[in-house]
Amino acid sequence: RIEKDKCAMYRFLKRNGLPTPPIFGQWSDKSKFLSALHTGSVFTNTTRWPVFIKFCHLTQGSAYSTRAIPSLKYIRDSWAEIKEFVDEKWAMRAD
């Protein structure tokens, strides 16, 4: 399972005391994730930009499941596009 799901891999590494890159969080509820993005609360402790949105259930490069976010202003200015990206990737499932 760790091979196919980066969320499972992250949990495995943390559980076993292995080093991991910092993440802002994991969401299992799309509306809560969108709200956290829209309000900017997900970026409360951000000190460096860009940050990245990565849909950990999509591991194939062809899914284009990672998105660079250059600033909080970008989220606000590009909200419709960001929301469309989240909606599409949230619903997508690998073969």
Tab-separated table of C-alpha atoms in Angstrom:
chain	number	residue	atom	x	y	z
A	1	ARG	CA	0.000	0.000	0.000
A	2	ILE	CA	2.827	2.449	0.710
A	3	GLU	CA	3.875	2.200	-2.902
A	4	LYS	CA	0.492	3.442	-4.148
A	5	ASP	CA	-0.493	5.978	-1.484
A	6	LYS	CA	1.844	8.703	-0.272
A	7	CYS	CA	-0.430	9.395	2.721
A	8	ALA	CA	0.000	5.783	3.849
A	9	MET	CA	3.736	6.087	3.254
A	10	TYR	CA	3.938	9.281	5.332
A	11	ARG	CA	2.013	7.684	8.211
A	12	PHE	CA	4.302	4.622	8.049
A	13	LEU	CA	7.450	6.758	8.175
A	14	LYS	CA	6.149	8.866	11.093
A	15	ARG	CA	4.978	5.788	13.004
A	16	ASN	CA	8.441	4.272	12.668
A	17	GLY	CA	10.340	7.413	13.642
A	18	LEU	CA	11.818	7.972	10.195
A	19	PRO	CA	12.467	11.479	8.859
A	20	THR	CA	9.784	13.096	6.712
A	21	PRO	CA	9.419	16.414	4.962
A	22	PRO	CA	7.086	18.866	6.680
A	23	ILE	CA	3.442	18.770	5.611
A	24	PHE	CA	0.608	21.142	6.493
A	25	GLY	CA	-1.906	18.378	6.945
A	26	GLN	CA	-3.988	15.607	5.453
A	27	TRP	CA	-7.675	15.988	4.750
A	28	SER	CA	-10.311	13.324	4.221
A	29	ASP	CA	-13.103	15.859	3.754
A	30	LYS	CA	-12.960	17.923	0.570
A	31	SER	CA	-15.117	20.766	1.887
A	32	LYS	CA	-12.862	21.176	4.944
A	33	PHE	CA	-9.787	21.185	2.721
A	34	LEU	CA	-11.293	23.784	0.376
A	35	SER	CA	-12.285	25.930	3.348
A	36	ALA	CA	-8.765	25.744	4.801
A	37	LEU	CA	-7.322	26.752	1.435
A	38	HIS	CA	-9.813	29.547	0.847
A	39	THR	CA	-9.378	31.111	4.287
A	40	GLY	CA	-5.623	30.561	4.217
A	41	SER	CA	-5.718	28.770	7.577
A	42	VAL	CA	-3.765	25.856	6.103
A	43	PHE	CA	-0.815	28.225	5.612
A	44	THR	CA	-0.754	29.654	9.151
A	45	ASN	CA	2.802	28.468	9.860
A	46	THR	CA	4.166	29.051	6.360
A	47	THR	CA	7.449	30.935	6.336
A	48	ARG	CA	8.588	30.179	2.775
A	49	TRP	CA	6.798	30.093	-0.539
A	50	PRO	CA	6.080	28.348	-2.807
A	51	VAL	CA	4.199	25.562	-1.091
A	52	PHE	CA	2.707	22.573	-2.873
A	53	ILE	CA	-0.645	20.849	-2.939
A	54	LYS	CA	-0.126	17.126	-3.476
A	55	PHE	CA	-2.940	14.614	-3.757
A	56	CYS	CA	-1.265	11.688	-2.055
A	57	HIS	CA	-3.690	9.081	-3.386
A	58	LEU	CA	-2.460	9.861	-6.928
A	59	THR	CA	1.090	8.666	-7.501
A	60	GLN	CA	1.294	8.446	-11.281
A	61	GLY	CA	3.098	11.409	-12.810
A	62	SER	CA	0.567	11.513	-15.623
A	63	ALA	CA	-2.123	12.477	-13.071
A	64	TYR	CA	-0.456	15.884	-12.534
A	65	SER	CA	-1.522	15.729	-8.897
A	66	THR	CA	0.878	18.375	-7.561
A	67	ARG	CA	0.335	22.115	-7.775
A	68	ALA	CA	2.751	24.890	-6.765
A	69	ILE	CA	1.189	27.724	-4.779
A	70	PRO	CA	3.471	30.767	-5.003
A	71	SER	CA	1.634	32.899	-2.418
A	72	LEU	CA	-1.544	33.355	-0.422
A	73	LYS	CA	-2.488	36.116	-2.860
A	74	TYR	CA	-2.323	33.530	-5.665
A	75	ILE	CA	-4.957	31.423	-3.866
A	76	ARG	CA	-7.264	34.433	-3.658
A	77	ASP	CA	-6.623	35.627	-7.210
A	78	SER	CA	-6.943	32.158	-8.761
A	79	TRP	CA	-9.631	30.659	-6.518
A	80	ALA	CA	-11.862	29.312	-9.319
A	81	GLU	CA	-8.904	27.567	-10.945
A	82	ILE	CA	-7.636	26.165	-7.615
A	83	LYS	CA	-11.108	24.889	-6.701
A	84	GLU	CA	-11.462	23.212	-10.104
A	85	PHE	CA	-8.059	21.531	-9.616
A	86	VAL	CA	-9.082	20.266	-6.168
A	87	ASP	CA	-12.471	19.033	-7.402
A	88	GLU	CA	-10.881	17.157	-10.308
A	89	LYS	CA	-8.048	15.551	-8.360
A	90	TRP	CA	-10.217	14.709	-5.335
A	91	ALA	CA	-12.521	12.661	-7.567
A	92	MET	CA	-9.739	11.047	-9.611
A	93	ARG	CA	-8.687	7.485	-8.842
A	94	ALA	CA	-5.644	5.697	-10.245
A	95	ASP	CA	-6.159	2.625	-12.382
